[in-house]
Short mmCIF file of C-alpha atoms in Angstrom, two decimals:
data_model
loop_
_atom_site.label_atom_id
_atom_site.label_comp_id
_atom_site.label_asym_id
_atom_site.label_seq_id
_atom_site.Cartn_x
_atom_site.Cartn_y
_atom_site.Cartn_z
CA ARG A 1 -2.45 -6.08 -5.47
CA GLU A 2 1.22 -6.92 -5.89
CA ALA A 3 2.59 -3.87 -3.96
CA LEU A 4 0.32 -4.42 -1.05
CA ALA A 5 1.18 -8.10 -1.24
CA VAL A 6 4.84 -7.24 -1.08
CA THR A 7 4.33 -4.80 1.70
CA ALA A 8 2.08 -7.30 3.53
CA ARG A 9 4.71 -10.04 3.25
CA LEU A 10 7.43 -7.84 4.54
CA CYS A 11 5.40 -5.74 7.06
CA GLY A 12 2.47 -8.01 7.74
CA PRO A 13 2.14 -7.50 11.50
CA GLU A 14 2.37 -3.74 11.19
CA LEU A 15 -0.23 -3.68 8.38
CA GLU A 16 -2.60 -5.96 10.25
CA ARG A 17 -2.51 -3.79 13.35
CA TYR A 18 -3.05 -0.66 11.25
CA GLY A 19 -5.93 -2.23 9.45
CA ARG A 20 -7.66 -3.40 12.65
CA CYS A 21 -7.18 0.08 14.10
CA VAL A 22 -8.70 1.72 11.01
CA ALA A 23 -11.63 -0.62 11.17
CA ALA A 24 -12.17 0.01 14.84
CA SER A 25 -12.14 3.76 14.53
CA PRO A 26 -13.94 4.59 11.22
CA GLY A 27 -14.48 8.19 12.36
CA SER A 28 -11.14 9.12 13.78
CA TRP A 29 -8.63 6.49 12.34
CA HIS A 30 -6.43 9.18 10.91
CA ARG A 31 -5.88 10.39 14.37
CA ASP A 32 -6.03 7.22 16.35
CA CYS A 33 -3.96 5.14 13.95
CA HIS A 34 -1.30 7.60 13.07
CA GLN A 35 1.51 5.85 15.08
CA LEU A 36 0.64 2.54 13.45
CA SER A 37 0.63 4.16 10.09
CA LEU A 38 4.19 5.37 10.78
CA SER A 39 5.27 1.96 11.75
CA VAL A 40 4.01 0.52 8.41
CA THR A 41 5.76 3.36 6.56
CA ASN A 42 8.98 2.78 8.50
CA CYS A 43 8.86 -0.91 7.80
CA ALA A 44 8.09 -0.40 4.11
CA SER A 45 10.78 2.25 3.63
CA ASN A 46 13.40 -0.32 4.61
CA HIS A 47 12.71 -2.33 1.49
CA PRO A 48 14.11 -1.18 -1.83
CA LEU A 49 11.22 -2.52 -3.81
CA VAL A 50 8.68 -0.81 -1.67
CA ARG A 51 10.77 2.39 -1.77
CA ARG A 52 10.78 2.28 -5.54
CA ILE A 53 6.99 1.83 -5.62
CA ARG A 54 6.49 4.72 -3.37
CA ARG A 55 8.77 6.81 -5.66
CA ASP A 56 7.39 5.72 -9.00
CA CYS A 57 3.72 5.71 -7.96
CA SER A 58 3.73 8.77 -5.54
CA ASP A 59 1.24 10.49 -7.79
CA SER A 60 -1.51 7.75 -7.72
CA PHE A 61 -0.76 7.07 -4.03
CA GLY A 62 -1.15 10.67 -3.14
CA ALA A 63 -4.48 10.73 -4.98
CA PHE A 64 -5.54 7.83 -3.03
CA GLU A 65 -4.47 9.34 0.38
CA ARG A 66 -6.18 12.62 -0.59
CA CYS A 67 -9.38 10.69 -1.35
CA LEU A 68 -9.16 8.98 2.04
CA ARG A 69 -8.83 12.27 3.80
CA GLU A 70 -11.61 13.79 1.89
CA ARG A 71 -13.97 10.89 2.61
CA PRO A 72 -12.82 9.38 5.96
CA ARG A 73 -16.10 7.49 6.32
CA ASP A 74 -16.46 6.33 2.73
CA ALA A 75 -13.12 4.69 2.02
CA ALA A 76 -14.90 2.50 -0.49
CA GLU A 77 -15.42 5.55 -2.68
CA CYS A 78 -11.67 5.59 -3.27
CA GLY A 79 -11.76 2.33 -5.30
CA PRO A 80 -10.61 3.92 -8.63
CA GLN A 81 -7.70 5.55 -6.89
CA VAL A 82 -6.67 2.26 -5.24
CA THR A 83 -6.88 0.49 -8.51
CA LYS A 84 -4.76 3.12 -10.27
CA PHE A 85 -2.06 2.92 -7.55
CA LEU A 86 -2.07 -0.95 -7.47
CA LEU A 87 -1.68 -1.06 -11.34
CA CYS A 88 1.31 1.32 -11.03
CA ALA A 89 2.84 -0.67 -8.18
CA GLN A 90 2.30 -3.87 -10.17
CA SER A 91 4.27 -2.58 -13.06
CA VAL A 92 7.03 -1.44 -10.80
CA THR A 93 7.13 -4.86 -9.20
CA GLN A 94 7.13 -6.66 -12.55
CA SER A 95 9.95 -4.52 -13.95
CA ALA A 96 11.95 -5.04 -10.79
CA THR A 97 14.78 -7.62 -11.16
CA PRO A 98 13.29 -11.02 -10.74
CA GLY A 99 14.79 -13.34 -8.18
CA ASP A 100 13.41 -11.57 -5.08
CA SER A 101 11.15 -14.55 -4.51
CA PRO A 102 12.46 -17.61 -6.38
CA GLY A 103 9.81 -20.14 -7.54
CA ASP A 104 7.04 -17.57 -7.33
CA THR A 105 5.66 -18.01 -10.87
CA SER A 106 2.23 -19.48 -10.96
CA PRO A 107 1.74 -22.55 -13.12
CA GLY A 108 -0.32 -22.08 -16.21
CA GLU A 109 0.99 -18.55 -16.70
CA SER A 110 2.93 -18.20 -19.90
CA ALA A 111 5.65 -15.63 -20.17
CA ALA A 112 4.18 -14.36 -23.46
CA GLY A 113 1.63 -11.68 -23.04
#
């Protein structure tokens, strides 16, 4: 969730428009929403952390995108791929130098794993 949270925080408006477009055109979103997808990508690629996630998690993200292409009407079927990508993105986010968002640690979470 972290990677999407980061992207959503930085590129919220773009992501929201893209999400609405996909929801509105379940059968043809890959065509209809291509431009919006690009604007999300452009926004995300301007942020080092998101760039790093894209680089380090390109395998799992690619698998997710492939799944979406193969099942345009059954995006829910791609849950495992999404999970794998998000786990990867989360580890990238956690290994990134802290301080991007000061005071972002939730109370009740101990540093020790």
